[in-house]
Short mmCIF file of C-alpha atoms and ligand atoms in Angstrom, two decimals:
data_model
loop_
_atom_site.label_atom_id
_atom_site.label_comp_id
_atom_site.label_asym_id
_atom_site.label_seq_id
_atom_site.Cartn_x
_atom_site.Cartn_y
_atom_site.Cartn_z
CA UNK A 1 -30.34 -4.39 9.15
CA UNK A 2 -27.51 -6.92 9.38
CA UNK A 3 -24.20 -6.59 7.54
CA UNK A 4 -21.22 -8.92 7.49
CA UNK A 5 -17.88 -7.10 7.90
CA UNK A 6 -14.50 -8.55 6.93
CA UNK A 7 -11.06 -7.47 5.83
CA UNK A 8 -8.33 -9.27 3.97
CA UNK A 9 -5.53 -7.06 2.77
CA UNK A 10 -2.28 -7.85 1.07
CA UNK A 11 -0.24 -6.26 -1.68
CA UNK A 12 1.79 -9.05 -3.22
CA UNK A 13 5.13 -8.37 -4.86
CA UNK A 14 5.61 -11.54 -6.88
CA UNK A 15 9.36 -10.80 -7.18
CA UNK A 16 9.76 -11.11 -3.39
CA UNK A 17 11.24 -14.31 -1.98
CA UNK A 18 9.48 -13.79 1.40
CA UNK A 19 6.36 -15.99 1.54
CA UNK A 20 3.42 -14.23 3.17
CA UNK A 21 2.37 -16.90 5.63
CA UNK A 22 0.27 -16.96 8.79
CA UNK A 23 3.17 -15.57 10.85
CA UNK A 24 3.32 -12.48 8.63
CA UNK A 25 -0.40 -11.88 9.16
CA UNK A 26 -0.02 -12.35 12.92
CA UNK A 27 2.83 -9.82 12.99
CA UNK A 28 0.69 -7.14 11.28
CA UNK A 29 -2.85 -7.96 12.30
CA UNK A 30 -5.16 -10.96 12.46
CA UNK A 31 -8.29 -10.44 14.53
CA UNK A 32 -11.70 -12.02 14.76
CA UNK A 33 -15.24 -11.10 15.76
CA UNK A 34 -15.81 -8.24 18.19
CA UNK A 35 -12.06 -7.70 18.53
CA UNK A 36 -12.14 -6.14 15.05
CA UNK A 37 -14.50 -3.37 16.13
CA UNK A 38 -12.37 -2.64 19.22
CA UNK A 39 -9.15 -2.48 17.18
CA UNK A 40 -10.39 -0.34 14.30
CA UNK A 41 -13.14 1.91 15.68
CA UNK A 42 -12.09 5.54 15.31
CA UNK A 43 -8.98 4.81 13.22
CA UNK A 44 -8.13 6.30 9.84
CA UNK A 45 -8.71 3.01 8.04
CA UNK A 46 -11.44 1.58 5.81
CA UNK A 47 -12.71 -0.55 8.68
CA UNK A 48 -12.73 2.55 10.91
CA UNK A 49 -14.93 4.35 8.36
CA UNK A 50 -17.18 1.32 7.80
CA UNK A 51 -17.74 0.84 11.54
CA UNK A 52 -18.49 4.52 12.13
CA UNK A 53 -20.95 4.79 9.23
CA UNK A 54 -22.84 1.59 9.99
CA UNK A 55 -23.12 2.34 13.72
CA UNK A 56 -24.39 5.82 12.89
CA UNK A 57 -27.04 4.27 10.63
CA UNK A 58 -28.07 1.85 13.36
CA UNK A 59 -27.12 -1.24 11.37
CA UNK A 60 -25.91 -4.40 13.09
CA UNK A 61 -22.44 -5.57 12.13
CA UNK A 62 -21.40 -9.20 12.09
CA UNK A 63 -17.60 -8.80 12.29
CA UNK A 64 -15.89 -11.87 10.85
CA UNK A 65 -12.14 -11.65 10.31
CA UNK A 66 -9.62 -8.85 9.70
CA UNK A 67 -6.36 -10.07 8.20
CA UNK A 68 -3.51 -7.89 6.93
CA UNK A 69 0.18 -8.54 6.37
CA UNK A 70 3.09 -6.39 5.27
CA UNK A 71 3.51 -6.59 1.49
CA UNK A 72 5.83 -9.42 0.45
CA UNK A 73 5.69 -12.52 -1.75
CA UNK A 74 2.69 -14.71 -2.53
CA UNK A 75 0.16 -15.35 0.22
CA UNK A 76 0.43 -18.98 1.26
CA UNK A 77 -2.49 -21.20 0.33
CA UNK A 78 -3.20 -22.20 3.94
CA UNK A 79 -3.71 -18.70 5.39
CA UNK A 80 -5.65 -17.57 2.31
CA UNK A 81 -7.85 -20.66 2.62
CA UNK A 82 -8.35 -20.16 6.35
CA UNK A 83 -9.47 -16.54 5.99
CA UNK A 84 -11.80 -17.38 3.11
CA UNK A 85 -13.26 -20.32 5.04
CA UNK A 86 -13.80 -18.14 8.10
CA UNK A 87 -15.69 -15.52 6.08
CA UNK A 88 -17.86 -18.16 4.40
CA UNK A 89 -18.59 -19.89 7.72
CA UNK A 90 -19.56 -16.57 9.33
CA UNK A 91 -21.89 -15.81 6.41
CA UNK A 92 -23.48 -19.21 6.95
CA UNK A 93 -23.70 -18.69 10.72
CA UNK A 94 -25.18 -15.20 10.45
CA UNK A 95 -28.48 -16.43 9.08
CA UNK A 96 -30.22 -13.67 7.12
CA UNK A 97 -27.81 -10.96 5.90
CA UNK A 98 -28.85 -7.70 4.24
CA UNK A 99 -25.42 -6.98 2.84
CA UNK A 100 -21.68 -7.63 2.94
CA UNK A 101 -18.95 -5.05 3.54
CA UNK A 102 -15.44 -6.08 2.59
CA UNK A 103 -12.18 -4.18 2.99
CA UNK A 104 -9.87 -5.75 0.40
CA UNK A 105 -6.69 -4.66 -1.32
CA UNK A 106 -6.93 -5.75 -4.95
CA UNK A 107 -3.29 -6.74 -5.51
CA UNK A 108 -3.22 -9.95 -3.50
CA UNK A 109 -1.67 -12.93 -5.28
CA UNK A 110 -2.05 -16.18 -3.35
CA UNK A 111 -0.11 -19.32 -4.22
CA UNK A 112 -1.62 -21.07 -7.20
CA UNK A 113 -3.84 -18.20 -8.38
CA UNK A 114 -3.49 -14.75 -9.93
CA UNK A 115 -6.43 -12.84 -8.54
CA UNK A 116 -6.94 -13.36 -4.81
CA UNK A 117 -9.70 -10.81 -4.43
CA UNK A 118 -11.55 -11.97 -7.55
CA UNK A 119 -11.54 -15.51 -6.22
CA UNK A 120 -12.60 -14.45 -2.73
CA UNK A 121 -15.42 -12.30 -4.09
CA UNK A 122 -16.59 -15.17 -6.30
CA UNK A 123 -16.76 -17.44 -3.25
CA UNK A 124 -18.63 -14.85 -1.17
CA UNK A 125 -21.05 -14.16 -4.03
CA UNK A 126 -21.72 -17.86 -4.43
CA UNK A 127 -22.47 -18.17 -0.70
CA UNK A 128 -24.76 -15.13 -0.34
CA UNK A 129 -26.47 -15.51 -3.71
CA UNK A 130 -27.20 -12.87 -6.35
CA UNK A 131 -29.65 -10.79 -4.29
CA UNK A 132 -27.40 -9.73 -1.40
CA UNK A 133 -25.34 -6.63 -2.23
CA UNK A 134 -21.57 -6.70 -1.64
CA UNK A 135 -19.72 -3.40 -1.22
CA UNK A 136 -15.94 -3.40 -1.27
CA UNK A 137 -13.12 -0.96 -0.66
CA UNK A 138 -9.99 -1.54 -2.71
CA UNK A 139 -6.55 0.02 -2.40
CA UNK A 140 -5.43 2.65 -4.91
CA UNK A 141 -2.94 -0.03 -6.04
CA UNK A 142 -5.56 -2.64 -6.85
CA UNK A 143 -5.00 -4.53 -10.10
CA UNK A 144 -8.65 -4.41 -11.11
CA UNK A 145 -9.99 -7.63 -12.65
CA UNK A 146 -13.11 -8.78 -14.45
CA UNK A 147 -13.91 -11.12 -11.54
CA UNK A 148 -13.80 -8.30 -8.97
CA UNK A 149 -16.13 -6.21 -11.11
CA UNK A 150 -18.49 -9.13 -11.75
CA UNK A 151 -18.87 -10.42 -8.20
CA UNK A 152 -19.02 -7.16 -6.22
CA UNK A 153 -22.05 -4.88 -6.36
CA UNK A 154 -19.91 -1.78 -5.83
CA UNK A 155 -16.16 -1.19 -5.63
CA UNK A 156 -14.65 1.89 -4.00
CA UNK A 157 -10.98 2.69 -4.60
CA UNK A 158 -8.94 5.08 -2.47
CA UNK A 159 -8.59 8.37 -4.30
CA UNK A 160 -5.29 9.41 -2.73
CA UNK A 161 -1.64 8.32 -2.70
CA UNK A 162 -0.41 8.76 0.06
CA UNK A 163 -3.59 6.99 1.15
CA UNK A 164 -5.16 9.54 3.49
CA UNK A 165 -8.82 8.88 2.57
CA UNK A 166 -9.23 5.29 3.73
CA UNK A 167 -11.76 6.09 6.47
CA UNK A 168 -13.71 8.25 4.03
CA UNK A 169 -13.84 5.45 1.45
CA UNK A 170 -14.88 2.93 4.09
CA UNK A 171 -17.73 5.19 5.19
CA UNK A 172 -18.70 5.75 1.56
CA UNK A 173 -18.79 2.02 0.81
CA UNK A 174 -21.01 1.46 3.86
CA UNK A 175 -23.29 4.36 2.91
CA UNK A 176 -23.73 3.21 -0.69
CA UNK A 177 -24.37 -0.34 0.50
CA UNK A 178 -27.21 0.95 2.69
CA UNK A 179 -28.52 2.93 -0.32
CA UNK A 180 -28.56 -0.23 -2.43
CA UNK A 181 -30.32 -2.23 0.31
CA UNK A 182 -32.93 0.51 0.66
CA UNK A 183 -33.45 0.60 -3.10
CA UNK A 184 -32.27 4.20 -3.39
CA UNK A 185 -29.66 3.25 -5.99
CA UNK A 186 -29.50 0.49 -8.60
CA UNK A 187 -25.81 0.21 -9.54
CA UNK A 188 -24.74 -0.17 -13.16
CA UNK A 189 -20.98 -0.38 -13.66
CA UNK A 190 -18.30 -0.24 -16.33
CA UNK A 191 -14.54 -0.66 -16.26
CA UNK A 192 -11.51 -0.30 -18.50
CA UNK A 193 -7.98 -1.67 -18.45
CA UNK A 194 -5.78 0.21 -20.91
CA UNK A 195 -2.41 -1.52 -21.53
CA UNK A 196 -0.65 0.63 -18.97
CA UNK A 197 1.61 -0.44 -16.08
CA UNK A 198 2.49 2.76 -14.21
CA UNK A 199 5.59 2.51 -12.00
CA UNK A 200 4.97 3.60 -8.41
CA UNK A 201 7.17 6.72 -8.46
CA UNK A 202 4.81 9.06 -10.31
CA UNK A 203 1.54 7.64 -9.02
CA UNK A 204 1.21 10.25 -6.27
CA UNK A 205 -2.02 12.24 -6.34
CA UNK A 206 -0.61 15.60 -5.20
CA UNK A 207 0.52 16.33 -8.76
CA UNK A 208 1.10 14.62 -12.09
CA UNK A 209 -0.97 12.17 -14.13
CA UNK A 210 -3.02 10.72 -11.25
CA UNK A 211 -3.98 14.24 -10.12
CA UNK A 212 -5.27 14.97 -13.62
CA UNK A 213 -7.27 11.73 -13.65
CA UNK A 214 -8.76 12.32 -10.21
CA UNK A 215 -9.69 15.93 -11.01
CA UNK A 216 -11.66 14.52 -13.94
CA UNK A 217 -13.08 11.66 -11.85
CA UNK A 218 -14.14 14.05 -9.09
CA UNK A 219 -15.98 16.22 -11.61
CA UNK A 220 -17.74 13.14 -13.02
CA UNK A 221 -18.74 12.07 -9.53
CA UNK A 222 -20.56 15.35 -8.99
CA UNK A 223 -22.83 14.69 -11.99
CA UNK A 224 -26.32 13.42 -11.27
CA UNK A 225 -26.60 9.69 -11.83
CA UNK A 226 -22.95 8.94 -11.03
CA UNK A 227 -22.48 6.85 -7.86
CA UNK A 228 -18.69 6.58 -7.69
CA UNK A 229 -15.60 6.73 -9.86
CA UNK A 230 -12.34 4.96 -9.04
CA UNK A 231 -9.06 5.16 -10.91
CA UNK A 232 -6.73 2.42 -9.72
CA UNK A 233 -3.10 3.18 -10.52
CA UNK A 234 -2.39 -0.53 -10.06
CA UNK A 235 0.51 -2.39 -8.49
CA UNK A 236 3.12 -3.06 -11.17
CA UNK A 237 5.25 -5.51 -9.16
CA UNK A 238 2.61 -8.22 -9.16
CA UNK A 239 3.54 -10.09 -12.33
CA UNK A 240 0.02 -11.24 -13.23
CA UNK A 241 -2.05 -10.69 -16.38
CA UNK A 242 -4.26 -7.99 -14.78
CA UNK A 243 -1.45 -5.84 -13.33
CA UNK A 244 -1.77 -2.16 -14.18
CA UNK A 245 -4.08 0.81 -14.26
CA UNK A 246 -7.83 0.27 -14.10
CA UNK A 247 -10.84 2.57 -14.27
CA UNK A 248 -14.18 1.74 -12.63
CA UNK A 249 -17.37 3.78 -12.85
CA UNK A 250 -20.65 3.07 -11.07
CA UNK A 251 -23.83 4.88 -12.04
CA UNK A 252 -27.43 4.71 -10.92
CA UNK A 253 -29.35 2.65 -13.47
CA UNK A 254 -27.46 4.12 -16.43
CA UNK A 255 -25.03 1.66 -18.05
CA UNK A 256 -24.34 3.96 -21.00
CA UNK A 257 -23.17 6.77 -18.72
CA UNK A 258 -20.87 4.37 -16.85
CA UNK A 259 -19.37 3.16 -20.14
CA UNK A 260 -18.89 6.71 -21.44
CA UNK A 261 -17.08 7.95 -18.34
CA UNK A 262 -14.92 4.83 -18.01
CA UNK A 263 -13.85 5.17 -21.63
CA UNK A 264 -13.09 8.89 -21.26
CA UNK A 265 -10.89 8.34 -18.19
CA UNK A 266 -9.03 5.43 -19.79
CA UNK A 267 -8.32 7.58 -22.86
CA UNK A 268 -6.90 10.42 -20.76
CA UNK A 269 -4.72 7.97 -18.81
CA UNK A 270 -3.44 6.54 -22.06
CA UNK A 271 -2.76 9.92 -23.71
CA UNK A 272 -0.64 11.00 -20.75
CA UNK A 273 1.08 7.63 -20.22
CA UNK A 274 4.61 8.98 -20.60
CA UNK A 275 4.08 11.17 -17.51
CA UNK A 276 4.16 8.02 -15.40
CA UNK A 277 7.83 7.39 -16.27
CA UNK A 278 9.85 8.21 -13.18
CA UNK A 279 13.52 9.05 -12.67
CA UNK A 280 15.30 9.33 -9.32
CA UNK A 281 18.87 10.37 -8.46
CA UNK A 282 21.68 7.80 -8.25
CA UNK A 283 22.74 7.10 -4.64
CA UNK A 284 26.07 8.99 -4.78
CA UNK A 285 24.53 12.11 -6.32
CA UNK A 286 21.62 12.06 -3.89
CA UNK A 287 23.85 11.82 -0.81
CA UNK A 288 26.18 14.54 -2.13
CA UNK A 289 23.21 16.82 -2.77
CA UNK A 290 21.81 16.20 0.71
CA UNK A 291 25.16 17.03 2.34
CA UNK A 292 25.56 20.19 0.28
CA UNK A 293 22.03 21.44 0.99
CA UNK A 294 21.54 24.24 3.47
CA UNK A 295 19.63 23.43 6.65
CA UNK A 296 17.65 20.28 7.34
CA UNK A 297 16.17 17.86 7.60
CA UNK A 298 16.86 16.70 4.05
CA UNK A 299 14.77 13.62 3.38
CA UNK A 300 16.39 10.94 1.22
CA UNK A 301 13.55 8.75 0.00
CA UNK A 302 14.76 5.17 -0.48
CA UNK A 303 11.88 4.57 -2.89
CA UNK A 304 12.94 1.14 -4.07
CA UNK A 305 13.29 -0.38 -0.60
CA UNK A 306 9.74 0.21 0.52
CA UNK A 307 8.36 -2.70 2.51
CA UNK A 308 4.92 -1.23 1.72
CA UNK A 309 5.61 -2.26 -1.88
CA UNK A 310 7.04 -5.64 -0.97
CA UNK A 311 10.73 -4.71 -0.83
CA UNK A 312 12.95 -6.28 1.82
CA UNK A 313 13.36 -3.15 3.95
CA UNK A 314 16.97 -4.10 4.60
CA UNK A 315 18.58 -2.25 1.68
CA UNK A 316 22.06 -0.96 2.43
CA UNK A 317 23.23 1.15 -0.50
CA UNK A 318 22.31 4.58 0.89
CA UNK A 319 23.71 3.68 4.32
CA UNK A 320 26.91 2.45 2.70
CA UNK A 321 27.35 5.77 0.91
CA UNK A 322 26.57 7.81 4.06
CA UNK A 323 29.28 5.84 5.87
CA UNK A 324 31.73 6.16 2.99
CA UNK A 325 31.52 9.94 2.87
CA UNK A 326 31.18 10.39 6.64
CA UNK A 327 27.80 12.14 6.45
CA UNK A 328 26.34 13.40 9.74
CA UNK A 329 24.03 13.82 11.45
CA UNK A 330 21.77 11.24 9.88
CA UNK A 331 19.01 8.78 10.74
CA UNK A 332 18.27 5.71 8.65
CA UNK A 333 14.59 4.87 9.21
CA UNK A 334 14.05 2.04 9.38
CA UNK A 335 16.20 -0.94 8.44
CA UNK A 336 14.53 -4.28 9.03
CA UNK A 337 17.04 -6.76 10.44
CA UNK A 338 15.64 -8.76 13.33
CA UNK A 339 18.92 -10.57 14.01
CA UNK A 340 20.85 -7.29 14.27
CA UNK A 341 18.16 -5.71 16.49
CA UNK A 342 18.30 -8.78 18.70
CA UNK A 343 22.10 -8.63 18.90
CA UNK A 344 21.88 -4.99 20.00
CA UNK A 345 19.24 -5.88 22.61
CA UNK A 346 21.46 -8.67 23.93
CA UNK A 347 24.44 -6.32 24.18
CA UNK A 348 22.40 -3.63 25.96
CA UNK A 349 22.21 0.16 25.83
CA UNK A 350 25.66 1.76 25.79
CA UNK A 351 27.39 -1.37 24.47
CA UNK A 352 29.74 -1.16 21.54
CA UNK A 353 29.03 -3.82 18.90
CA UNK A 354 30.31 -4.86 15.49
CA UNK A 355 27.62 -6.29 13.25
CA UNK A 356 26.74 -7.07 9.65
CA UNK A 357 23.49 -5.25 9.05
CA UNK A 358 20.96 -5.43 6.22
CA UNK A 359 21.22 -7.00 2.78
CA UNK A 360 20.27 -10.42 4.09
CA UNK A 361 16.85 -11.16 2.56
CA UNK A 362 17.92 -11.49 -1.07
CA UNK A 363 20.47 -10.12 -3.52
CA UNK A 364 18.24 -7.27 -4.73
CA UNK A 365 18.84 -4.74 -1.91
CA UNK A 366 22.64 -4.43 -1.63
CA UNK A 367 25.05 -6.54 0.42
CA UNK A 368 25.28 -6.52 4.24
CA UNK A 369 27.34 -3.67 5.70
CA UNK A 370 29.76 -4.28 8.57
CA UNK A 371 29.50 -1.50 11.12
CA UNK A 372 30.83 -0.81 14.59
CA UNK A 373 28.68 1.40 16.73
CA UNK A 374 27.06 2.09 20.07
CA UNK A 375 23.61 0.85 21.03
CA UNK A 376 21.81 4.08 21.85
CA UNK A 377 18.26 2.97 22.64
CA UNK A 378 16.15 -0.17 22.77
CA UNK A 379 12.38 -0.51 22.54
CA UNK A 380 9.60 -3.00 21.94
CA UNK A 381 8.66 -1.05 18.81
CA UNK A 382 5.07 -0.32 19.77
CA UNK A 383 3.73 2.98 18.53
CA UNK A 384 0.53 4.69 17.41
CA UNK A 385 0.32 6.42 14.01
CA UNK A 386 -0.04 10.16 14.54
CA UNK A 387 0.35 11.30 10.93
CA UNK A 388 -2.37 11.70 8.30
CA UNK A 389 -2.21 8.01 7.32
CA UNK A 390 -3.80 5.33 9.50
CA UNK A 391 -4.19 7.92 12.23
CA UNK A 392 -4.80 6.34 15.61
CA UNK A 393 -3.91 2.81 14.50
CA UNK A 394 -1.36 0.94 16.62
CA UNK A 395 1.82 -0.23 14.90
CA UNK A 396 4.40 -2.84 15.87
CA UNK A 397 8.02 -2.88 14.80
CA UNK A 398 9.09 -5.67 17.15
CA UNK A 399 12.40 -5.41 18.98
CA UNK A 400 13.82 -2.08 17.91
CA UNK A 401 17.35 -0.80 18.46
CA UNK A 402 19.24 2.31 17.48
CA UNK A 403 22.80 1.65 16.46
CA UNK A 404 24.83 4.86 16.35
CA UNK A 405 27.73 4.63 13.90
CA UNK A 406 29.62 7.96 14.04
CA UNK A 407 26.40 9.95 14.29
CA UNK A 408 24.63 7.91 11.61
CA UNK A 409 21.80 6.45 13.65
CA UNK A 410 20.41 3.26 12.14
CA UNK A 411 16.98 2.31 13.46
CA UNK A 412 16.95 -1.48 13.36
CA UNK A 413 13.46 -3.01 13.45
CA UNK A 414 12.23 -6.60 13.52
CA UNK A 415 8.94 -6.41 11.60
CA UNK A 416 8.74 -5.00 8.10
CA UNK A 417 6.92 -1.68 8.32
CA UNK A 418 7.08 1.21 5.86
CA UNK A 419 8.57 4.44 7.22
CA UNK A 420 5.48 6.55 6.79
CA UNK A 421 5.06 8.11 10.21
CA UNK A 422 7.61 10.31 12.09
CA UNK A 423 6.43 8.53 15.23
CA UNK A 424 8.63 5.64 14.11
CA UNK A 425 11.63 7.97 14.64
CA UNK A 426 10.35 9.67 17.80
CA UNK A 427 9.61 6.31 19.39
CA UNK A 428 13.32 5.62 19.71
CA UNK A 429 14.10 9.01 21.18
CA UNK A 430 15.00 11.20 18.19
CA UNK A 431 13.52 14.46 17.06
CA UNK A 432 13.43 14.14 13.27
CA UNK A 433 13.66 17.92 12.95
CA UNK A 434 17.12 17.99 14.51
CA UNK A 435 18.76 15.69 11.97
CA UNK A 436 20.55 16.89 8.87
CA UNK A 437 19.63 13.82 6.81
CA UNK A 438 16.63 11.51 7.22
CA UNK A 439 16.63 8.36 5.13
CA UNK A 440 13.09 7.00 4.86
CA UNK A 441 12.30 3.68 3.24
CA UNK A 442 9.11 4.61 1.42
CA UNK A 443 8.05 5.40 -2.15
CA UNK A 444 5.29 8.00 -1.73
CA UNK A 445 3.50 7.44 1.60
CA UNK A 446 6.17 9.22 3.67
CA UNK A 447 5.16 12.45 1.95
CA UNK A 448 1.91 12.76 3.91
CA UNK A 449 3.72 13.24 7.22
CA UNK A 450 7.31 14.11 6.22
CA UNK A 451 6.70 16.73 3.52
CA UNK A 452 5.64 19.34 6.11
CA UNK A 453 8.79 18.61 8.17
CA UNK A 454 11.35 18.36 5.38
CA UNK A 455 13.54 21.20 4.19
CA UNK A 456 13.97 19.28 0.96
CA UNK A 457 13.06 15.86 -0.41
CA UNK A 458 15.43 13.92 -2.66
CA UNK A 459 14.16 10.80 -4.41
CA UNK A 460 16.90 8.17 -4.58
CA UNK A 461 17.37 5.42 -7.15
CA UNK A 462 18.84 2.67 -4.96
CA UNK A 463 18.28 -1.01 -5.73
CA UNK A 464 15.17 -2.78 -4.45
CA UNK A 465 11.95 -4.57 -5.24
CA UNK A 466 9.77 -1.45 -5.20
CA UNK A 467 11.90 0.32 -7.81
CA UNK A 468 10.11 2.46 -10.36
CA UNK A 469 12.56 1.29 -13.00
CA UNK A 470 10.46 -1.59 -14.30
CA UNK A 471 13.13 -2.60 -16.82
CA UNK A 472 15.01 -4.12 -13.87
CA UNK A 473 12.38 -6.83 -13.45
CA UNK A 474 11.93 -10.00 -15.49
CA UNK A 475 8.18 -9.85 -16.18
CA UNK A 476 6.76 -13.08 -17.54
CA UNK A 477 3.01 -13.09 -16.96
CA UNK A 478 1.70 -9.54 -17.29
CA UNK A 479 -0.32 -9.06 -20.49
CA UNK A 480 1.83 -7.76 -23.36
CA UNK A 481 2.31 -5.42 -25.03
CA UNK A 482 1.97 -3.01 -22.13
CA UNK A 483 3.44 0.47 -21.62
CA UNK A 484 6.16 1.24 -20.53
CA UNK A 485 7.63 -2.29 -20.83
CA UNK A 486 6.68 -2.14 -24.50
CA UNK A 487 6.91 1.45 -25.71
CA UNK A 488 5.16 0.47 -28.97
CA UNK A 489 1.99 -0.69 -27.13
CA UNK A 490 -1.24 0.74 -28.53
CA UNK A 491 -4.71 1.24 -27.08
CA UNK A 492 -7.08 0.74 -29.99
ZN1 ZN B 501 -1.59 1.24 -1.85
#
């Protein structure tokens, strides 16, 4: 039993001015061949789950390429082409293959195309032919497309946001692929795309509309004949025709059942569409509320400056307000400004520096703030995720410095990385539990690890490219009418 294994993962925010080029993939992760198994074995990732399940089943893996980059603007044509070419060449070189296992995202927008995964799957399908099954994991934020559905044998979306089930979905995709190869299941699939573009803020699966949909999906999955059910909340900040919520149902040799369940889920999503509308507190109100709250830590979620949703990660508006009102003690985790981190490193621990920090990538995340502070700690930014997400996976923040401005500690990092793990705060020598205010640049993912630590969580409506206020964006290509951009949209 021989299976090709590959990963290409990117969530593209088409409003971002940062091109996602080879350098961005190298900063996050670009590995080949056996290196992939060494890097991901035992981690809480799709690849971790795929490797574990296939090794347990005694299958032979042909690891090809694993490429991931922090969400940003369009993936450049050269790196997209290189990864695709590598996968196709490894398929060719593998000789006979029984199946293909792919860990993809579903919201990747390369230069010159809308649907990166659809295109990649079409190319893989063409190379392996119609008889070889292809099983794929897709992120919860996938913008499901007709091409993805057509060219994959089975798709498996994460069922959680924060994404804490990646390893489970990877193992499931591998298991179902082996079932298909053995002839135990004959997949029949259906999908729906109601005209619905949910903002990120209320997509969490702990409560709200996605919880309702997944309770229903989970019940459907327990029925005989149902192979898997995925409800993709979609990534609204990819301005492409297919952006938005998608439902995908796979059954065993029963197309009518797949159609029925897909339709039922799409209807429920549509009926409850207004629950996706999200409101957060203005910056001033949020900071005032945090300062007035008893005890700590009070988490201020900078939802709109989430690098995991393609924002710059250098937003300054919450920091500016903390400085203005003299809030303390506080940690801002983490502000991506490689030049500022480098300046702190050059000055050395204990040095007093005056710097303009943040607000440098574009004009959508506040202006730079001039601060004078003391360099408290320096680090190379290497850490291992210890929270429920990506557990065991190594992370890299690049040169990392803590600039202490009157007890507001700004963690300056060099690579864009979402603040989803308290290890990113501990790494620089702080105990997050001892701070009054913790600013985390994350929309939902921080909740998995920070909710148990936080005295209170306050969602903040600062500017940024991962904002849940979709009216702030000039959409041009998404299919219209679509809710909530067009409140009058209908789902016939
Ligand atoms: Zn996601």
